[in-house]
Amino acid sequence: MTLPALRVAIVGAGPAGVYAGNLLRAAVAEHGGTVAIDLFESLPAPYGLIRYGVAPDHPRIKGIVASLHEMLDEPGIRFLGNVEIGRDLGLDELHARYHAVILATGAIRDAALELPGIELPGSYGAADFVAWYDGHPDVPREWPLEAREVAVIGNGNVALDVARILAKQPVDLRGTEVPDNVLAGLEASPVTDVHVFGRRGPADVKFTPIELRELGEVPGVDIVLDEADFAAEDALAAAGEVPAGRTNQVKIMLRTLNSWRGRSTGAPRRLHLHFHHAPLEVLGAERVEGVRFERAEVRADGVVAGTGEHRDVAVQAVYRAVGYFGSPIAGVPFDQARGVVPNEAGRVRDDGGDAVPGLYATGWIKRGPVGLIGHTKSDAMETVANLVADAAAGRLAAPVVADAGAEVLELLDARGVEFTTWTGWLALDAHERGLGEADRYPRERVKLVPREAQVRVSREGALAAR
């Protein structure tokens, strides 16, 4: 297999984009070729949802940053932050300068939940709340934490993260990288009860065992379970029956849940886990006053069906945590129903189903917001393998612009785009760590939240390093 000297643009510097760049570099080298990669990111800093989507009290998951850092620190890949494709640079301009473009923009919007009353004041998307408590620069600095009783609709890890952050005593977040404005908002919150609702039973939750176990270890928070939600599981246990296909992971989570039944310490805050609750309507006249649910059951064929039994739960705020949804990119085909870029094994397809030459996708924008970070790496392998195969077969058009490396920077400068670089990120990273060391609650870092502040520190640091 003979490869030309490749230039590739990757749009998105989260795990999907970084993995794709690292795997592409290795694959090209394996075939004796060379590749220059430009990694474009709309935010001033790299790492995507690792920086802006993982709860601040989960440093274990954030540990993947060390691995991503090593990949970005290797020669042959260039980070260009604070550059939005479709606004600062057009897709056609990338095609003119690179043999191929890989889209790795992820999914950052909340998936819709079609319920009457869902648009009432006091109803929020979990993705927006996560972005707020993670210090995303494009989210307002203030969040209306005024409710004593809150509903979180969803049975995945994001729902647990949202519920845990809402219920957790703010003092237990002081040692994390939670931004100061977020800590102040949480300290003023009057919340006493957070309710998490799922349509299916305890054996069907989408949590991971670690996430669930950590929930029971939050100081000052009681876990409250409804015995009625375990009736079907208790009947199976009494009969000595274990459904076919039930994994060890499910068994571990059921043991964890069962250990919490009837547990009460009199803690000042309570986190209620509800199962078999299908939401019907958000109640309220001028703002959220409650949620109406229908008791649900899982039929033998796995379909969730209503029982006709209704229940109203009084809350003053609702968070929908029913998944993420991708965003379109100017000039790129987009599946509005699924929130992904149409593709076959990573090769982007146009509206007629034909492959778009030189355009690829990886990560959540390729397959939808499912799977853990590890799945992103195997996903990128497929996309990269097809890109390399296309390059070897001569299916990639040579760039029109000969010296894209310098020309892209000149183009951004000419348009007044204050782009950031890897050297600039190292300066911003050091600055945030320094703020953490000097903070009254010493911690790993204190995030700079405003975009302009991140850009300023990054660009000044890059200039000083020259």
Coordinates of C-alpha atoms in Angstrom, one line a residue:
M1 CA 0.0 0.0 0.0
T2 CA 1.5 3.3 -1.1
L3 CA 0.3 6.5 0.5
P4 CA 0.8 10.1 -0.6
A5 CA 2.1 12.7 2.0
L6 CA -1.3 13.5 3.6
R7 CA -2.7 16.6 5.2
V8 CA -5.9 16.0 7.2
A9 CA -8.2 18.3 9.1
I10 CA -10.1 17.0 12.1
V11 CA -13.0 19.1 13.4
G12 CA -13.4 18.6 17.2
A13 CA -10.7 18.1 19.8
G14 CA -12.6 15.9 22.2
P15 CA -11.7 12.3 22.7
A16 CA -13.2 11.3 19.3
G17 CA -11.0 13.8 17.5
V18 CA -7.8 13.2 19.4
Y19 CA -8.2 9.4 19.1
A20 CA -8.8 9.7 15.4
G21 CA -5.6 11.9 15.0
N22 CA -3.5 9.5 17.0
L23 CA -4.7 6.4 15.2
L24 CA -4.4 8.1 11.8
R25 CA -0.8 9.1 12.5
A26 CA 0.0 5.5 13.5
A27 CA -1.8 3.9 10.6
V28 CA 0.0 6.2 8.0
A29 CA 3.4 5.5 9.6
E30 CA 2.7 1.8 9.5
H31 CA 2.5 2.1 5.7
G32 CA 5.6 4.2 5.4
G33 CA 3.7 7.4 4.8
T34 CA 3.5 10.8 6.5
V35 CA 0.6 12.9 7.6
A36 CA 0.2 16.5 8.9
I37 CA -2.9 16.9 11.0
D38 CA -4.7 20.1 12.0
L39 CA -7.2 19.6 14.9
F40 CA -9.8 22.4 14.9
E41 CA -11.8 23.1 18.0
S42 CA -14.6 25.7 18.5
L43 CA -13.6 26.2 22.1
P44 CA -10.4 27.7 23.3
A45 CA -9.3 24.6 25.1
P46 CA -9.1 20.9 24.0
Y47 CA -10.7 17.7 25.4
G48 CA -14.4 18.4 24.7
L49 CA -16.8 16.6 27.0
I50 CA -13.9 15.5 29.2
R51 CA -13.5 19.1 30.2
Y52 CA -17.1 20.2 29.8
G53 CA -19.2 17.1 30.3
V54 CA -17.8 15.1 33.2
A55 CA -19.0 16.0 36.6
P56 CA -16.2 17.8 38.7
D57 CA -16.4 15.2 41.5
H58 CA -15.3 12.5 39.0
P59 CA -11.6 13.0 38.7
R60 CA -11.1 9.3 38.0
I61 CA -12.8 9.7 34.6
K62 CA -11.0 13.0 33.9
G63 CA -7.8 11.0 34.3
I64 CA -8.1 10.2 30.6
V65 CA -6.9 13.8 30.0
A66 CA -3.3 12.6 30.7
S67 CA -3.6 10.1 27.8
L68 CA -5.1 12.7 25.5
H69 CA -2.4 15.2 26.5
E70 CA 0.3 12.7 25.4
M71 CA -1.3 12.2 22.0
L72 CA -1.7 16.0 21.4
D73 CA 1.9 16.6 22.5
E74 CA 3.3 14.4 19.7
P75 CA 4.7 16.0 16.6
G76 CA 2.6 16.0 13.4
I77 CA -0.6 17.2 15.0
R78 CA -1.5 20.8 15.5
F79 CA -4.2 22.1 17.8
L80 CA -6.1 25.2 16.6
G81 CA -8.7 26.3 19.2
N82 CA -11.4 29.0 19.2
V83 CA -12.0 28.3 15.5
E84 CA -15.6 27.4 14.4
I85 CA -15.9 25.5 11.1
G86 CA -18.8 27.0 9.2
R87 CA -18.2 30.5 10.6
D88 CA -14.4 31.2 10.8
L89 CA -13.5 28.7 8.1
G90 CA -15.8 27.0 5.6
L91 CA -15.9 23.3 4.9
D92 CA -15.0 24.1 1.2
E93 CA -12.0 25.9 2.5
L94 CA -10.8 22.9 4.4
H95 CA -11.3 20.6 1.3
A96 CA -9.1 23.0 -0.6
R97 CA -6.3 22.7 1.9
Y98 CA -6.5 19.1 3.1
H99 CA -6.8 15.7 1.5
A100 CA -9.5 14.7 3.9
V101 CA -11.7 16.1 6.7
I102 CA -12.8 14.1 9.7
L103 CA -15.8 15.4 11.6
A104 CA -15.6 14.7 15.4
T105 CA -17.9 17.3 16.7
G106 CA -19.8 15.1 19.1
A107 CA -23.3 15.8 20.5
I108 CA -23.8 18.5 23.0
R109 CA -27.5 19.4 22.8
D110 CA -30.3 17.9 24.9
A111 CA -32.4 15.4 23.1
A112 CA -36.1 16.4 23.0
L113 CA -38.6 15.1 25.4
E114 CA -42.1 15.7 24.0
L115 CA -44.3 16.3 27.0
P116 CA -47.1 18.9 27.6
G117 CA -45.7 21.6 29.8
I118 CA -42.0 20.7 29.1
E119 CA -41.4 24.3 28.1
L120 CA -42.6 25.9 31.4
P121 CA -40.1 28.0 33.3
G122 CA -38.3 25.7 35.7
S123 CA -37.9 23.0 33.1
Y124 CA -34.3 22.5 32.0
G125 CA -32.1 20.2 29.8
A126 CA -29.5 18.2 31.6
A127 CA -26.9 19.0 29.0
D128 CA -27.3 22.7 29.7
F129 CA -27.0 22.2 33.4
V130 CA -23.9 20.0 33.0
A131 CA -22.3 22.7 30.8
W132 CA -23.0 25.2 33.5
Y133 CA -21.5 23.3 36.4
D134 CA -18.5 22.4 34.2
G135 CA -17.8 26.0 33.4
H136 CA -18.6 26.0 29.6
P137 CA -17.8 29.5 28.3
D138 CA -20.9 29.7 26.2
V139 CA -23.4 29.1 29.0
P140 CA -24.7 31.9 31.3
R141 CA -22.7 32.2 34.6
E142 CA -25.9 32.1 36.7
W143 CA -28.3 29.2 37.1
P144 CA -31.7 29.4 38.8
L145 CA -31.3 27.1 41.7
E146 CA -34.5 28.0 43.6
A147 CA -36.4 24.7 43.9
R148 CA -36.6 22.7 47.1
E149 CA -37.9 19.6 45.3
V150 CA -36.5 18.6 41.9
A151 CA -37.3 15.9 39.3
V152 CA -34.7 14.4 37.0
I153 CA -36.2 12.4 34.2
G154 CA -33.9 9.7 32.9
N155 CA -32.1 6.5 34.1
G156 CA -28.6 7.0 32.7
N157 CA -25.3 8.2 34.1
V158 CA -26.0 11.8 33.1
A159 CA -29.2 11.7 35.2
L160 CA -27.2 10.4 38.1
D161 CA -24.6 13.1 37.7
V162 CA -27.2 15.8 37.6
A163 CA -29.1 14.4 40.6
R164 CA -25.8 14.0 42.6
I165 CA -24.6 17.5 41.9
L166 CA -28.0 19.0 42.9
A167 CA -28.2 17.0 46.1
K168 CA -24.6 17.0 47.2
Q169 CA -23.5 19.3 50.0
P170 CA -21.5 22.1 48.3
V171 CA -18.8 21.8 51.0
D172 CA -17.9 18.4 49.4
L173 CA -17.3 20.0 46.1
R174 CA -14.8 22.6 47.3
G175 CA -11.8 20.4 46.6
T176 CA -12.8 19.8 42.9
E177 CA -12.3 22.0 39.9
V178 CA -15.9 23.3 40.0
P179 CA -15.9 27.0 39.0
D180 CA -16.3 29.5 41.8
N181 CA -19.6 30.9 40.3
V182 CA -21.0 27.3 40.3
L183 CA -19.9 26.7 43.9
A184 CA -21.6 29.9 45.0
G185 CA -24.8 29.0 43.2
L186 CA -24.9 25.5 44.7
E187 CA -24.2 26.9 48.2
A188 CA -27.3 29.1 47.9
S189 CA -29.6 26.3 46.7
P190 CA -32.5 25.4 49.0
V191 CA -32.9 21.9 47.6
T192 CA -34.0 19.1 50.0
D193 CA -35.3 16.4 47.7
V194 CA -34.1 15.2 44.3
H195 CA -36.3 12.6 42.5
V196 CA -34.9 10.5 39.6
F197 CA -37.5 8.8 37.5
G198 CA -37.1 5.9 35.0
R199 CA -39.7 4.1 32.9
R200 CA -38.3 0.7 33.4
G201 CA -37.5 -1.4 36.4
P202 CA -34.4 -1.6 38.7
A203 CA -32.8 -4.3 36.5
D204 CA -33.1 -2.0 33.4
V205 CA -31.2 1.1 34.5
K206 CA -28.5 2.4 32.2
F207 CA -26.2 3.4 35.0
T208 CA -22.7 1.9 35.5
P209 CA -22.1 0.0 38.7
I210 CA -19.4 2.5 39.8
E211 CA -21.7 5.5 39.2
L212 CA -24.5 3.8 41.2
R213 CA -22.3 2.8 44.1
E214 CA -20.8 6.3 44.4
L215 CA -24.4 7.7 44.8
G216 CA -24.8 5.9 48.1
E217 CA -21.5 7.4 49.4
V218 CA -22.5 11.0 49.2
P219 CA -22.3 12.6 52.7
G220 CA -25.4 14.2 54.1
V221 CA -27.7 12.6 51.5
D222 CA -30.1 9.7 52.0
I223 CA -31.1 7.4 49.2
V224 CA -34.8 6.7 49.2
L225 CA -36.4 3.8 47.4
D226 CA -40.1 2.8 47.0
E227 CA -40.8 -0.8 47.9
A228 CA -43.5 -1.0 45.2
D229 CA -40.9 -0.5 42.5
F230 CA -39.2 -3.8 43.5
A231 CA -42.3 -6.0 43.5
A232 CA -41.5 -7.7 40.2
E233 CA -37.9 -8.3 41.2
D234 CA -38.9 -9.6 44.6
A235 CA -41.3 -12.1 42.9
L236 CA -38.5 -13.4 40.7
A237 CA -36.2 -13.7 43.6
A238 CA -38.8 -15.6 45.6
A239 CA -39.3 -18.0 42.8
G240 CA -35.5 -18.5 42.4
E241 CA -35.7 -17.2 38.8
V242 CA -33.0 -15.2 37.0
P243 CA -34.1 -13.9 33.6
A244 CA -32.0 -15.2 30.7
G245 CA -29.2 -12.9 29.6
R246 CA -29.0 -11.0 32.9
T247 CA -25.4 -9.8 33.1
N248 CA -23.2 -9.7 36.2
Q249 CA -23.2 -5.9 35.9
V250 CA -27.0 -5.9 36.4
K251 CA -26.7 -8.3 39.3
I252 CA -24.2 -6.0 41.0
M253 CA -26.4 -3.0 40.6
L254 CA -29.5 -4.9 41.9
R255 CA -27.5 -5.9 45.0
T256 CA -26.5 -2.2 45.5
L257 CA -30.1 -1.1 45.1
N258 CA -31.4 -3.8 47.5
S259 CA -28.8 -2.8 50.1
W260 CA -30.4 0.7 50.2
R261 CA -33.9 -0.4 50.7
G262 CA -35.2 0.9 54.0
R263 CA -32.0 2.8 54.8
S264 CA -32.5 6.1 56.5
T265 CA -30.0 8.2 58.4
G266 CA -32.1 11.3 58.8
A267 CA -29.8 13.3 56.4
P268 CA -30.9 16.8 55.5
R269 CA -31.1 16.0 51.8
R270 CA -32.7 13.0 50.1
L271 CA -32.2 11.5 46.7
H272 CA -35.2 9.4 45.6
L273 CA -34.8 6.7 42.9
H274 CA -38.2 5.9 41.2
F275 CA -38.7 3.1 38.7
H276 CA -41.7 2.1 36.6
H277 CA -42.6 5.8 36.2
A278 CA -43.4 7.0 32.6
P279 CA -43.8 10.9 32.5
L280 CA -47.0 12.2 31.0
E281 CA -47.1 15.9 31.7
V282 CA -45.2 18.7 33.4
L283 CA -47.8 20.4 35.6
G284 CA -48.0 24.1 36.3
A285 CA -49.7 27.3 35.2
E286 CA -46.9 29.9 35.0
R287 CA -44.0 27.7 36.0
V288 CA -43.2 24.1 37.0
E289 CA -45.3 22.8 39.9
G290 CA -45.1 19.1 39.5
V291 CA -44.9 16.1 37.1
R292 CA -47.7 13.6 36.3
F293 CA -46.5 10.0 35.8
E294 CA -48.2 6.8 34.7
R295 CA -47.2 3.6 36.5
A296 CA -45.4 1.5 33.9
E297 CA -44.6 -2.2 33.5
V298 CA -42.3 -4.1 31.2
R299 CA -44.1 -6.7 29.2
A300 CA -42.6 -10.1 28.3
D301 CA -41.6 -8.8 24.9
G302 CA -39.6 -6.0 26.5
V303 CA -42.0 -3.2 25.6
V304 CA -42.9 -0.6 28.3
A305 CA -46.7 -0.3 28.7
G306 CA -48.8 1.9 30.9
T307 CA -51.0 0.5 33.6
G308 CA -53.5 3.4 33.8
E309 CA -52.4 4.3 37.3
H310 CA -51.4 7.9 37.5
R311 CA -49.4 9.8 40.1
D312 CA -48.6 13.5 40.5
V313 CA -45.3 14.4 42.2
A314 CA -44.9 18.0 43.4
V315 CA -41.6 19.6 42.3
Q316 CA -40.6 23.1 41.4
A317 CA -38.0 22.2 38.7
V318 CA -37.6 19.4 36.1
Y319 CA -34.4 18.3 34.4
R320 CA -34.7 16.1 31.3
A321 CA -31.7 13.7 31.0
V322 CA -32.9 11.6 28.1
G323 CA -29.8 11.8 25.9
Y324 CA -27.7 14.1 23.8
F325 CA -28.3 15.2 20.2
G326 CA -25.8 16.3 17.5
S327 CA -25.7 19.7 15.8
P328 CA -25.5 20.3 12.1
I329 CA -22.4 21.8 10.4
A330 CA -22.7 24.2 7.6
G331 CA -22.3 22.4 4.3
V332 CA -22.4 18.9 5.8
P333 CA -25.3 16.4 5.3
F334 CA -27.3 15.9 8.5
D335 CA -29.9 13.5 9.7
Q336 CA -32.3 15.7 11.6
A337 CA -34.2 12.7 13.1
R338 CA -31.1 11.0 14.6
G339 CA -28.9 14.0 15.2
V340 CA -25.9 12.5 13.3
V341 CA -24.0 13.0 10.0
P342 CA -25.2 10.2 7.6
N343 CA -22.3 7.8 7.0
E344 CA -21.3 4.3 6.2
A345 CA -18.5 3.0 8.4
G346 CA -17.3 6.6 8.8
R347 CA -17.5 7.7 5.1
V348 CA -20.0 10.6 5.0
R349 CA -23.0 10.1 2.6
D350 CA -24.9 12.8 0.8
D351 CA -28.7 13.1 0.6
G352 CA -28.6 10.6 -2.3
G353 CA -26.6 8.1 -0.4
D354 CA -23.4 8.6 -2.3
A355 CA -20.0 9.0 -0.5
V356 CA -18.8 12.5 -0.2
P357 CA -15.2 12.4 -1.3
G358 CA -12.7 13.2 1.4
L359 CA -15.3 13.6 4.2
Y360 CA -15.5 11.3 7.2
A361 CA -17.1 11.2 10.7
T362 CA -16.2 9.6 14.0
G363 CA -17.6 9.6 17.5
W364 CA -21.1 10.6 18.6
I365 CA -21.7 12.7 15.4
K366 CA -21.1 9.4 13.5
R367 CA -23.1 6.9 15.5
G368 CA -25.2 8.9 18.0
P369 CA -24.6 9.6 21.7
V370 CA -24.2 6.0 22.9
G371 CA -21.3 4.1 24.5
L372 CA -18.5 5.1 26.8
I373 CA -15.2 6.8 26.0
G374 CA -13.5 3.5 25.2
H375 CA -16.0 2.9 22.4
T376 CA -14.9 6.1 20.8
K377 CA -11.4 4.7 20.2
S378 CA -12.6 1.6 18.4
D379 CA -15.1 3.7 16.5
A380 CA -12.2 5.9 15.3
M381 CA -10.3 2.9 14.1
E382 CA -13.0 2.0 11.6
T383 CA -13.1 5.6 10.2
V384 CA -9.3 5.9 10.0
A385 CA -9.0 2.5 8.3
N386 CA -11.4 3.6 5.6
L387 CA -9.6 7.0 5.1
V388 CA -6.3 5.3 4.7
A389 CA -7.8 2.8 2.2
D390 CA -9.2 5.6 0.2
A391 CA -5.9 7.4 0.2
A392 CA -4.1 4.3 -1.0
A393 CA -6.7 3.8 -3.8
G394 CA -6.3 7.4 -5.0
R395 CA -9.8 8.4 -4.0
L396 CA -8.7 11.6 -2.2
A397 CA -8.2 14.7 -4.2
A398 CA -5.0 16.6 -3.7
P399 CA -5.3 20.0 -1.9
V400 CA -5.5 23.0 -4.2
V401 CA -3.5 25.1 -1.7
A402 CA 0.1 23.9 -1.6
D403 CA 1.2 25.2 1.8
A404 CA -1.8 24.8 4.0
G405 CA 0.2 24.8 7.2
A406 CA 1.2 28.4 7.1
E407 CA -1.7 29.6 4.9
V408 CA -4.4 28.5 7.4
L409 CA -2.9 30.6 10.1
E410 CA -2.6 33.6 7.8
L411 CA -6.2 33.2 6.7
L412 CA -7.4 33.1 10.4
D413 CA -5.2 36.2 11.2
A414 CA -6.6 38.1 8.2
R415 CA -10.2 37.4 9.4
G416 CA -9.4 38.5 13.0
V417 CA -9.9 35.1 14.5
E418 CA -8.1 34.9 17.8
F419 CA -7.2 31.2 17.5
T420 CA -5.4 29.3 20.3
T421 CA -2.7 26.8 20.0
W422 CA -1.2 23.8 22.0
T423 CA 1.4 26.0 23.5
G424 CA -1.3 28.4 24.5
W425 CA -3.3 25.6 26.1
L426 CA -0.2 24.6 28.1
A427 CA -0.1 28.2 29.4
L428 CA -3.8 28.2 30.2
D429 CA -3.5 24.8 31.9
A430 CA -0.6 26.1 34.1
H431 CA -2.6 29.3 34.9
E432 CA -5.6 27.3 36.1
R433 CA -3.5 25.0 38.1
G434 CA -1.8 28.0 39.7
L435 CA -5.2 29.4 40.6
G436 CA -6.1 26.1 42.2
E437 CA -2.9 26.0 44.3
A438 CA -3.6 29.6 45.6
D439 CA -7.3 29.0 46.2
R440 CA -8.6 29.1 49.8
Y441 CA -9.7 25.5 49.1
P442 CA -6.5 24.1 47.4
R443 CA -7.4 22.0 44.5
E444 CA -6.1 20.7 41.1
R445 CA -7.3 23.7 39.2
V446 CA -9.8 26.6 39.1
K447 CA -11.3 26.9 35.7
L448 CA -11.3 30.1 33.8
V449 CA -14.9 30.3 32.5
P450 CA -15.2 33.4 30.2
R451 CA -14.1 32.6 26.7
E452 CA -12.3 35.9 26.4
A453 CA -10.3 35.2 29.5
Q454 CA -9.3 31.8 28.2
V455 CA -8.3 33.2 24.9
R456 CA -6.3 36.0 26.4
V457 CA -4.3 33.8 28.8
S458 CA -3.7 31.2 26.0
R459 CA -2.5 33.7 23.4
E460 CA -0.3 35.7 25.8
G461 CA 1.2 32.4 27.0
A462 CA 1.9 31.3 23.4
L463 CA 3.5 34.7 22.6
A464 CA 5.7 34.5 25.7
A465 CA 6.9 31.0 24.8
R466 CA 8.2 32.0 21.4

